[in-house]
Short mmCIF file of C-alpha atoms and ligand atoms in Angstrom, two decimals:
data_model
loop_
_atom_site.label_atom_id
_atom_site.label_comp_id
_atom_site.label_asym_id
_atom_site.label_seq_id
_atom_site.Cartn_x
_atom_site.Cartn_y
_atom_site.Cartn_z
CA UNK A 17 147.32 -73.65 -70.68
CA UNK A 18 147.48 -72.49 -67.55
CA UNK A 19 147.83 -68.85 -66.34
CA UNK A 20 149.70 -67.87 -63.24
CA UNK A 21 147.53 -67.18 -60.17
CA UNK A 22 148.45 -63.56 -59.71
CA UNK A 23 146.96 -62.54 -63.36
CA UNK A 24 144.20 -64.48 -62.44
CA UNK A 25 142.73 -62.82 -59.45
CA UNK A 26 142.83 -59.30 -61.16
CA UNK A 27 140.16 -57.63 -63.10
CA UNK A 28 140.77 -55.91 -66.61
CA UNK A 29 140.91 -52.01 -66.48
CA UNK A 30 136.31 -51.26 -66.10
CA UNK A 31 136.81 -48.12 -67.83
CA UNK A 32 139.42 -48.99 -70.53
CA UNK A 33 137.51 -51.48 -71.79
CA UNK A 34 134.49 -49.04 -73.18
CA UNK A 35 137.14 -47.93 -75.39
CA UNK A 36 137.02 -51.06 -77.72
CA UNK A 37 133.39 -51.32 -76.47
CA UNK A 38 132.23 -48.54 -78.28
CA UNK A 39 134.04 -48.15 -81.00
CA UNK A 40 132.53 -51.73 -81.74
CA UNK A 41 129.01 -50.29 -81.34
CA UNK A 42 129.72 -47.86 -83.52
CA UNK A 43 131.20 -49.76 -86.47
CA UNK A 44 127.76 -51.24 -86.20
CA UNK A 45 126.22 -48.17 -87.17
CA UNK A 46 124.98 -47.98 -83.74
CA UNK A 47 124.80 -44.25 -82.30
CA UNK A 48 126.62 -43.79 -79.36
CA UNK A 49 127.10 -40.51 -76.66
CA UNK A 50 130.35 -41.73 -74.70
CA UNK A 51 130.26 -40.34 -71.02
CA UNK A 52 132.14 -43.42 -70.06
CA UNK A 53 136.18 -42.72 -70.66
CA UNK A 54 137.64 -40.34 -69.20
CA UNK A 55 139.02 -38.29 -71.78
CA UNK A 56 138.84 -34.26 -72.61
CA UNK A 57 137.10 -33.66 -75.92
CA UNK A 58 139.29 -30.68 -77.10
CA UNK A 59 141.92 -30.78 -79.64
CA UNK A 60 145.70 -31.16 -78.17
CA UNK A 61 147.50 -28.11 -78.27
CA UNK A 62 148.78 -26.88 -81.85
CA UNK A 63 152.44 -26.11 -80.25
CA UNK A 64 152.64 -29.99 -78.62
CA UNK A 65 151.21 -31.41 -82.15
CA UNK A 66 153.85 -29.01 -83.54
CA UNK A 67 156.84 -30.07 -81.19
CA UNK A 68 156.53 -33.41 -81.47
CA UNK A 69 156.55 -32.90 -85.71
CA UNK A 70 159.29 -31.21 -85.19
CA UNK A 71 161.05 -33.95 -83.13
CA UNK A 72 159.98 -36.70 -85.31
CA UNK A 73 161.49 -34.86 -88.57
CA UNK A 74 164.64 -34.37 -86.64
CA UNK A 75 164.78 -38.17 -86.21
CA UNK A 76 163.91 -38.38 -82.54
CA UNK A 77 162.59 -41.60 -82.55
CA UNK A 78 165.30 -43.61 -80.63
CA UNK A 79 165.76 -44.92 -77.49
CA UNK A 80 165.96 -41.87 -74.72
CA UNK A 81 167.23 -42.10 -71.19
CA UNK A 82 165.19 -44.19 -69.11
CA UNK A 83 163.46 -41.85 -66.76
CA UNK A 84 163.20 -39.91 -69.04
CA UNK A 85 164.38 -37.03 -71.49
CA UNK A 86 166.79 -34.97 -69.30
CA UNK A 87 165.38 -32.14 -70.18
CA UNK A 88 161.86 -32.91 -69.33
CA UNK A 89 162.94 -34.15 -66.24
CA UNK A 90 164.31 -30.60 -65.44
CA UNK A 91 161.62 -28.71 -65.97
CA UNK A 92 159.12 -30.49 -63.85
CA UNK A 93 161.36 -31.16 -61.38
CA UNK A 94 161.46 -26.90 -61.86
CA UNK A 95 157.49 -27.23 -60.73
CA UNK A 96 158.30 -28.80 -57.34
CA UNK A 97 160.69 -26.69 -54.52
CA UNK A 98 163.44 -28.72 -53.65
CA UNK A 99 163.35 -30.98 -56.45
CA UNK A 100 166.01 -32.33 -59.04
CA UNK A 101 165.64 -34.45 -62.43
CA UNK A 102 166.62 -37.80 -59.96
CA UNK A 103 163.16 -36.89 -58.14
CA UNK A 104 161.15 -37.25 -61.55
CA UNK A 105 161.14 -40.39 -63.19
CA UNK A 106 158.63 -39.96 -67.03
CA UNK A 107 156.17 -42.77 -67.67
CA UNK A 108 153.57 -44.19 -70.05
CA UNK A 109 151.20 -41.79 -68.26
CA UNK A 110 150.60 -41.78 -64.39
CA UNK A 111 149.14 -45.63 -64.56
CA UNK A 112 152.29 -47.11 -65.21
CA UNK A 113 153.39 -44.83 -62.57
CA UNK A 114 151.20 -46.10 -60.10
CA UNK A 115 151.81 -49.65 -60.83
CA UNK A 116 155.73 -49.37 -60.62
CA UNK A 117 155.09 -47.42 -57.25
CA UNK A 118 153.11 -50.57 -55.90
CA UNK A 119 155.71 -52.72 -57.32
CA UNK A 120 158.25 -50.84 -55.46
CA UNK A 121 157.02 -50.60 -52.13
CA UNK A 122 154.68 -53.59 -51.66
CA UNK A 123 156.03 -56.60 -49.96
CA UNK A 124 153.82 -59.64 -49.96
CA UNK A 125 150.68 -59.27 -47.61
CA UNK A 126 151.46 -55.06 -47.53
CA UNK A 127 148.39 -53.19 -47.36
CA UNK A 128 147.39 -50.15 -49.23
CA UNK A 129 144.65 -47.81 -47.50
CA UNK A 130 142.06 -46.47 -50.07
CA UNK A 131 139.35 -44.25 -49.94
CA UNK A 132 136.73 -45.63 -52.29
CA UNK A 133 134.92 -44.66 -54.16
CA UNK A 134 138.03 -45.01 -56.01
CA UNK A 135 139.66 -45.59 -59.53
CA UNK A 136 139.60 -48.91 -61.09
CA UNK A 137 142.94 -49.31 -61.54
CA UNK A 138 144.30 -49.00 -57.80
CA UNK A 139 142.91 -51.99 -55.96
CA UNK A 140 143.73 -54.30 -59.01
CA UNK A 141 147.42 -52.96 -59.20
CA UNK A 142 148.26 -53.23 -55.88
CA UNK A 143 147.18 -56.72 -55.82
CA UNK A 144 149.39 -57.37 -59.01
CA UNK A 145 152.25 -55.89 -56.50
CA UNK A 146 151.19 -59.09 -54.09
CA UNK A 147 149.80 -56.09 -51.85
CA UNK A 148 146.08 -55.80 -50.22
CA UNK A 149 144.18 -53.15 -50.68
CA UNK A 150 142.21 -51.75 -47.92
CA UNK A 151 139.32 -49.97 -48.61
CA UNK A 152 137.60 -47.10 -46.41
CA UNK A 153 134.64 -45.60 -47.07
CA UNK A 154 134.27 -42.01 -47.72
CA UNK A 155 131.46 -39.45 -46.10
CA UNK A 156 129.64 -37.63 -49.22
CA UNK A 157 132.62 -38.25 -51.04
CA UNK A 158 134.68 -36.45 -48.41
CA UNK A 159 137.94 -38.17 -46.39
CA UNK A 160 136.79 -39.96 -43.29
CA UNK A 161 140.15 -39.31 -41.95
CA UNK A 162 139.03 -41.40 -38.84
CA UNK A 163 138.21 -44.05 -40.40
CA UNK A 164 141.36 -44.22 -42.02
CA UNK A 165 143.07 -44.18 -38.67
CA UNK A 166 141.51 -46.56 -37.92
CA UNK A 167 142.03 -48.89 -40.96
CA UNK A 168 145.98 -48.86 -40.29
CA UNK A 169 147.35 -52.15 -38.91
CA UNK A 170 150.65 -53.27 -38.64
CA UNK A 171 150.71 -54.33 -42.26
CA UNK A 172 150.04 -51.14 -43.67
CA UNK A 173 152.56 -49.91 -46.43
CA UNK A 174 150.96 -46.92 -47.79
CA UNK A 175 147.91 -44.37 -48.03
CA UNK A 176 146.36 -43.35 -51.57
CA UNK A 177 145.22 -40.54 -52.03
CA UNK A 178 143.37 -39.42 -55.19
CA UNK A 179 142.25 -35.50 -55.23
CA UNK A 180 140.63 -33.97 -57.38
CA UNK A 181 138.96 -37.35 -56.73
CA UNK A 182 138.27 -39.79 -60.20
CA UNK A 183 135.18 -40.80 -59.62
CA UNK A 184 133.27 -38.28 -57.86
CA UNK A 185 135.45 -34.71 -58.89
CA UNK A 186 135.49 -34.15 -54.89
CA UNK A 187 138.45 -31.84 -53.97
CA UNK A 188 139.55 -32.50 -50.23
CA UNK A 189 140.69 -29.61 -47.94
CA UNK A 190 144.41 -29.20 -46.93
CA UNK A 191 143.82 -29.83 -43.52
CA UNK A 192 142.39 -32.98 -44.57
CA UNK A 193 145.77 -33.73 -46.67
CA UNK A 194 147.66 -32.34 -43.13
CA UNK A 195 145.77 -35.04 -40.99
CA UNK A 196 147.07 -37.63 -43.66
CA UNK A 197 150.54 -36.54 -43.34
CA UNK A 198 150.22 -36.61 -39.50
CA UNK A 199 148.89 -40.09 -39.92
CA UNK A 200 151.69 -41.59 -42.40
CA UNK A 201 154.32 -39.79 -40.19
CA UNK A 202 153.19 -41.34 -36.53
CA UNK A 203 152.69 -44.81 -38.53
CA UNK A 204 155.58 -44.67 -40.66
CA UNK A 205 154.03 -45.18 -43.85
CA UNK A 206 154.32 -43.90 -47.58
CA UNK A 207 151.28 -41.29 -49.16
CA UNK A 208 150.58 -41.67 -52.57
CA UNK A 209 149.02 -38.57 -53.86
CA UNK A 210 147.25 -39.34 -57.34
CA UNK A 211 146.90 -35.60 -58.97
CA UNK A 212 145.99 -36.53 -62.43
CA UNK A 213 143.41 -33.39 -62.19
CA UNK A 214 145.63 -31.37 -60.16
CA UNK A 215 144.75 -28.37 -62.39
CA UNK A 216 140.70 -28.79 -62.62
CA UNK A 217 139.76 -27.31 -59.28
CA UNK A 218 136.47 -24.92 -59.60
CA UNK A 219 135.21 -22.10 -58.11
CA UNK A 220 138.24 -20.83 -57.02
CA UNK A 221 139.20 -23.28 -54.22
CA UNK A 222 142.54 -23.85 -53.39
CA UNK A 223 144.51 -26.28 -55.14
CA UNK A 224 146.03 -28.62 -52.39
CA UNK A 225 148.80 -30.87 -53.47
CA UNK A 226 150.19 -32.78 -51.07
CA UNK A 227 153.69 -31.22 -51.89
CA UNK A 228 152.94 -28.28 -50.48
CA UNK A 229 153.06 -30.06 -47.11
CA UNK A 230 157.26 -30.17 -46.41
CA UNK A 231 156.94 -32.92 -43.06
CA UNK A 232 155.86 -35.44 -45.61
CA UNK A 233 157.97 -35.36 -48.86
CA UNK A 234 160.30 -37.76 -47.53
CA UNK A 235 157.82 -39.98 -47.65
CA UNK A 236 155.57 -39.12 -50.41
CA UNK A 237 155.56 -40.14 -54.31
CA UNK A 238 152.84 -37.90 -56.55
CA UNK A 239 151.47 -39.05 -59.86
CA UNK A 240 150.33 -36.79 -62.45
CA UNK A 241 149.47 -36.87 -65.86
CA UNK A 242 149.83 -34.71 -69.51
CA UNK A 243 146.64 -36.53 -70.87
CA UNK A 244 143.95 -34.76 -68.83
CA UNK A 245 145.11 -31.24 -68.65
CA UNK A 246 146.29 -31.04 -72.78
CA UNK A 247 144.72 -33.07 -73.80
CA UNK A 248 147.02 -35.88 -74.65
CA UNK A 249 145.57 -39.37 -73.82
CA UNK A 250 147.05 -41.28 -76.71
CA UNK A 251 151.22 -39.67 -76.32
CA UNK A 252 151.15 -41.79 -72.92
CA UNK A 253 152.99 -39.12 -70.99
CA UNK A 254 153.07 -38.63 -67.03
CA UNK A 255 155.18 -38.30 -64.32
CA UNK A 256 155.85 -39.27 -60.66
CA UNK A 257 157.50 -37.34 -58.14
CA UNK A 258 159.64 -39.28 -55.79
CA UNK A 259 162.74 -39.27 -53.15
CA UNK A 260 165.17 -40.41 -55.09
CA UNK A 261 165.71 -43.65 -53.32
CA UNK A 262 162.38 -44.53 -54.79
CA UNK A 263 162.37 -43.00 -57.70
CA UNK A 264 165.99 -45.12 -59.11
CA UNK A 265 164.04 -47.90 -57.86
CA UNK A 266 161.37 -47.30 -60.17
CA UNK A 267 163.91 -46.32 -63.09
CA UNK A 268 165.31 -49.57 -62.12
CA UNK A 269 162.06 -51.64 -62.80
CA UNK A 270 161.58 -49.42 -65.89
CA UNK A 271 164.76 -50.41 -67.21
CA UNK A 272 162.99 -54.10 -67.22
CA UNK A 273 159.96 -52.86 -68.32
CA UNK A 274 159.35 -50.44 -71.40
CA UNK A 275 162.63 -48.72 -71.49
CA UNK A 276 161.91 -45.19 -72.18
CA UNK A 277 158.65 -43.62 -72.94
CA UNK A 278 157.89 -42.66 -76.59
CA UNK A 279 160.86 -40.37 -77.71
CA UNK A 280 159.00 -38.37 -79.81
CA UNK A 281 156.12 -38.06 -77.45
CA UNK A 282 158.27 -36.59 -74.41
CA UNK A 283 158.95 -33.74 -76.77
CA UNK A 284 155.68 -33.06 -76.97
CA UNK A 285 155.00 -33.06 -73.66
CA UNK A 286 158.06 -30.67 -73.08
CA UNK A 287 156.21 -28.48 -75.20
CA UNK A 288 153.32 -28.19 -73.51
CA UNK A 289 155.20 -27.40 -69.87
CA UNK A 290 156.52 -24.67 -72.27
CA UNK A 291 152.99 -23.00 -72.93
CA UNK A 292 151.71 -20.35 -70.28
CA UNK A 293 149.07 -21.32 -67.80
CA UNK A 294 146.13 -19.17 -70.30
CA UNK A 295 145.63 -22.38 -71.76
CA UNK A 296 144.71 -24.45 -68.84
CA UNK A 297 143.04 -21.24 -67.03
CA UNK A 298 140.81 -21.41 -70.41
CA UNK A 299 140.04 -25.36 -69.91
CA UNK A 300 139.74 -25.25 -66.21
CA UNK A 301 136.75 -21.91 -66.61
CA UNK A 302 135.21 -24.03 -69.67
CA UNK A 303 135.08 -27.42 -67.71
CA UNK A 304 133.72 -25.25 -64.74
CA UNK A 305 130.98 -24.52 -67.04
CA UNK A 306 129.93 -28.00 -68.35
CA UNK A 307 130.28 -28.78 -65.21
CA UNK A 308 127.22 -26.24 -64.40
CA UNK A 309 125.39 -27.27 -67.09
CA UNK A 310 126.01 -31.10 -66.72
CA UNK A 311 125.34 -31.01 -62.77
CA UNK A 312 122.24 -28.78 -63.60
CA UNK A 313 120.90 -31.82 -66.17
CA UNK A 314 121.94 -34.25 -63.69
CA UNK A 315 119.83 -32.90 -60.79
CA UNK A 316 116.61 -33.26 -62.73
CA UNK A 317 116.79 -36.54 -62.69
CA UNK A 318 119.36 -38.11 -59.47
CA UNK A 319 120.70 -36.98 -56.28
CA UNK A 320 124.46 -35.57 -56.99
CA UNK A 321 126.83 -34.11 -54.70
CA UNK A 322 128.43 -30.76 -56.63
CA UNK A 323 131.52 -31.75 -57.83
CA UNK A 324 134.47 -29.41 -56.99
CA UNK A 325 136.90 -30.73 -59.66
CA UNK A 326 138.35 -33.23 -62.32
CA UNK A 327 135.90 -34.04 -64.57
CA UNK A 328 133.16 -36.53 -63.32
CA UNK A 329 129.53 -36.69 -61.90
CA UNK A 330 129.39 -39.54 -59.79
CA UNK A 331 125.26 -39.37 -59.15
CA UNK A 332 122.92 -41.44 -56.88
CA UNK A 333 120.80 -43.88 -58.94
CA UNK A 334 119.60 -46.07 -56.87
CA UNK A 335 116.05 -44.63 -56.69
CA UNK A 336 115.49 -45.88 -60.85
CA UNK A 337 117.41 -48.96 -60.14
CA UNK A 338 114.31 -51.94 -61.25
CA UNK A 339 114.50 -54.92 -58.72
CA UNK A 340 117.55 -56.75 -58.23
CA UNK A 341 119.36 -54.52 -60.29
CA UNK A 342 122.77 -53.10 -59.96
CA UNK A 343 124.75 -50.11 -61.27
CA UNK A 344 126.23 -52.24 -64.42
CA UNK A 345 122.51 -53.24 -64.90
CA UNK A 346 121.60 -50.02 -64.89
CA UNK A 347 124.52 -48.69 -67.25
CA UNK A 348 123.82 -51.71 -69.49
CA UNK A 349 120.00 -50.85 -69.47
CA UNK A 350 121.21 -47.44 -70.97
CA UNK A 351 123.79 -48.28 -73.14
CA UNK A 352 121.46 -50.66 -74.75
CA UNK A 353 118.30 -48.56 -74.70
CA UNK A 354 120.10 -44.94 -75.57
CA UNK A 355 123.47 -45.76 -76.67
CA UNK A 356 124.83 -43.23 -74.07
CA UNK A 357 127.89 -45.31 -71.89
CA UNK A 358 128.26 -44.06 -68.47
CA UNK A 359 130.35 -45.98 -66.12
CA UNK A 360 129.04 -48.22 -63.49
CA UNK A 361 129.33 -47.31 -59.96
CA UNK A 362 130.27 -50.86 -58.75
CA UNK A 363 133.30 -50.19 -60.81
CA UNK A 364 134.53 -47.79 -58.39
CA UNK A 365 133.62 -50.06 -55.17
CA UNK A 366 130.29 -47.95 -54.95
CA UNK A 367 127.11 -49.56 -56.06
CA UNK A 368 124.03 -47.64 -56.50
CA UNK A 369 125.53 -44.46 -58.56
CA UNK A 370 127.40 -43.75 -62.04
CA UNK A 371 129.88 -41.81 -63.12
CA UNK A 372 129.63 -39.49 -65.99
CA UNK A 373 132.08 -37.82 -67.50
CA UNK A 374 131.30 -34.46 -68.57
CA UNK A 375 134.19 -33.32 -70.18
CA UNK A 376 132.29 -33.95 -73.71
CA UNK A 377 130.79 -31.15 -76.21
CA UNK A 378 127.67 -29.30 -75.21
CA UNK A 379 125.80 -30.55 -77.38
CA UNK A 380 126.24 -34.08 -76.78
CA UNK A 381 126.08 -33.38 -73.55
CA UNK A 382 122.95 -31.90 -73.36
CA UNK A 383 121.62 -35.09 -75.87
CA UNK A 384 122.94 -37.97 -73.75
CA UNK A 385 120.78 -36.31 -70.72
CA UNK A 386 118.08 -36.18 -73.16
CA UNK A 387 118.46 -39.90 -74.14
CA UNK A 388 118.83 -41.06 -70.33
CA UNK A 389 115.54 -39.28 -69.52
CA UNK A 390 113.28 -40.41 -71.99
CA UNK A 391 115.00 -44.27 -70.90
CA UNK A 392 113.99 -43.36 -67.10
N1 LIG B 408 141.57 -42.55 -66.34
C1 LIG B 408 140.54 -42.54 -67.30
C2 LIG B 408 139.22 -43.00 -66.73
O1 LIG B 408 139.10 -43.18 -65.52
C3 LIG B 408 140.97 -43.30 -68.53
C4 LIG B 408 140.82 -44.78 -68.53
C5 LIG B 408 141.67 -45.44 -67.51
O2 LIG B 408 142.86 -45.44 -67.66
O3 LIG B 408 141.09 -45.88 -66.52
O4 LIG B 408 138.29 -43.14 -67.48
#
């Protein structure tokens, strides 16, 4: 049998597939510390569990409207000035947002400008879209907005940009996001704004979406997410933010696609919009303090840049890397030797380093460092 060419030059999700990874380790009795997925270890809110009981006993579990429940799409589109419910289109969390967005914009041969290092999924789904990405290297994990001048050619479609940054938790500064804008406007080209962390910003630095910047919403489409911030990987819920020229484009390829997202699980995600911010003030102070004490473990043994949000350390291992070794080596070496999974940094277009999430209980936290040590 023969598969088509486009499936064949793209790579399976690097950090989804730990998932089944692990869990087979584990069935064989192996013990495992998982600092590979990125996933929050807290319970999901009682009142989401609660709403989406509720809506499952009142027998919402059929089809809902496409972009999603109405009434969702009100009250996020209640979170953005300006906004209405044909701005918000609901999806099967922000990666199937991402990948309609490519599918939507990108012609044949279109180019995508990313910053690596970057999240698995973007390079592989703009290539799915027929679309190139083009990568540009970042400065200690900061924008080099110069370099991403530039990258721009007259094939470029789009710039993607990813803040609080998955892998390395960097946050960039608005004026950074405001040189973006000024870029996309003189070129004429789209900004993608990946804020799947938008809440997890520490010590009190600002939170910069790129909404806040007015010159560029005509241009710009957000992502974000329900999983990170509640705690609700599994319901499949995010969200993208669009003009609405894109976004009934994207309902449109929907429509094709999965229909509507999980009935049941939009009500829970409803419920959690209806919480007050105390919960997420709560997560964002405790990650702030893993963070401390996973950056503090960290430094003992690699070079690490501090992050400044989401929930990743993304440190420098190439001084233990044994000859002729690479990242996955490395992260193999560990698995295998102390059962702790950390992703590779090759993953992310950025050999030599790791990422490791630290959004994970103290204690097994504090006994995955352990592990790693005693294997350096
Ligand atoms: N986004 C998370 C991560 O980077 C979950 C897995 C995935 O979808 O890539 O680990």
């Amino acid at each position: 049998m023969k598969l088509s060419k486009r499936i064949q030059t793209v790579e399976g999700s690097k950090t989804a597939r730990f998932i089944p990874l692990l869990d087979a380790l584990k069935r064989q009795g192996r013990s495992v510390i998982s600092m590979a997925i990125g996933e929050p270890a807290d319970d999901t809110p009682a009142p989401v569990i609660d709403a989406t009981k509720r809506a499952l006993d009142r027998q919402q579990t059929r089809y809902s409207d496409m972009a999603g429940l109405i009434d969702l799409r009100n009250a996020l589109a209640g979170r953005f000035a300006g906004c209405g419910q044909d701005n918000i289109v609901v999806f099967n969390g922000s990666k199937q947002a991402l990948y309609t967005i490519f599918q939507c914009i990108c012609d044949p041969g279109d180019q995508v400008i990313i910053p690596v290092p970057c999240w698995v999924s973007f390079a592989e789904q703009v290539k799915l879209a027929g679309g190139e990405p083009v990568f540009v290297a970042t400065a200690d994990h900061q924008l080099d907005v110069d370099a991403m001048a530039a990258a721009v050619s007259d094939k470029t479609k789009a710039i993607l940009i990813n803040s609080p940054n998955n892998p390395t938790g960097a946050v960039y500064p608005r004026q950074d996001l405001e040189r973006i804008a000024r870029l996309a406007i003189q070129h004429d080209l789209m900004v993608i704004a990946d804020e799947a962390y938008d809440f997890f910003v520490y010590d009190n630095l600002p939170r910069s979406s790129f909404y806040d910047l007015e010159t560029v919403r005509d241009r710009l489409i957000i992502t974000r997410s329900f999983s990170k911030h509640y705690a609700m990987t599994g319901f499949r819920v995010g969200y993208a933010v669009a003009p609405s020229a894109v976004a009934t484009a994207m309902i449109r390829l929907q429509s094709h696609l999965t229909g509507n997202v999980c009935t049941f699980a939009q009500h829970g995600a409803m419920a959690a919009l209806e919480m007050n911010d105390g919960l997420l003030i709560q997560r964002r102070a405790d990650l702030q303090r893993k963070r401390d004490l996973a950056f503090d473990q960290v430094s003992g043994l690699f070079p690490c840049i501090r992050p400044q949000g989401a929930f990743y350390l993304f440190p420098d291992i190439s001084g233990h890397l044994h000859q002729g070794e690479t990242s996955g080596d490395f992260a193999t070496r560990i698995l295998e030797k102390s059962g702790v999974a950390v992703v590779p940094g090759e993953d992310f277009g950025m050999d030599g380093h790791v990422r490791i999430c630290f959004a994970a209980p103290d204690d097994q936290l504090l006994a995955a460092f352990k592990r790693i040590r005693e294997v350096l």
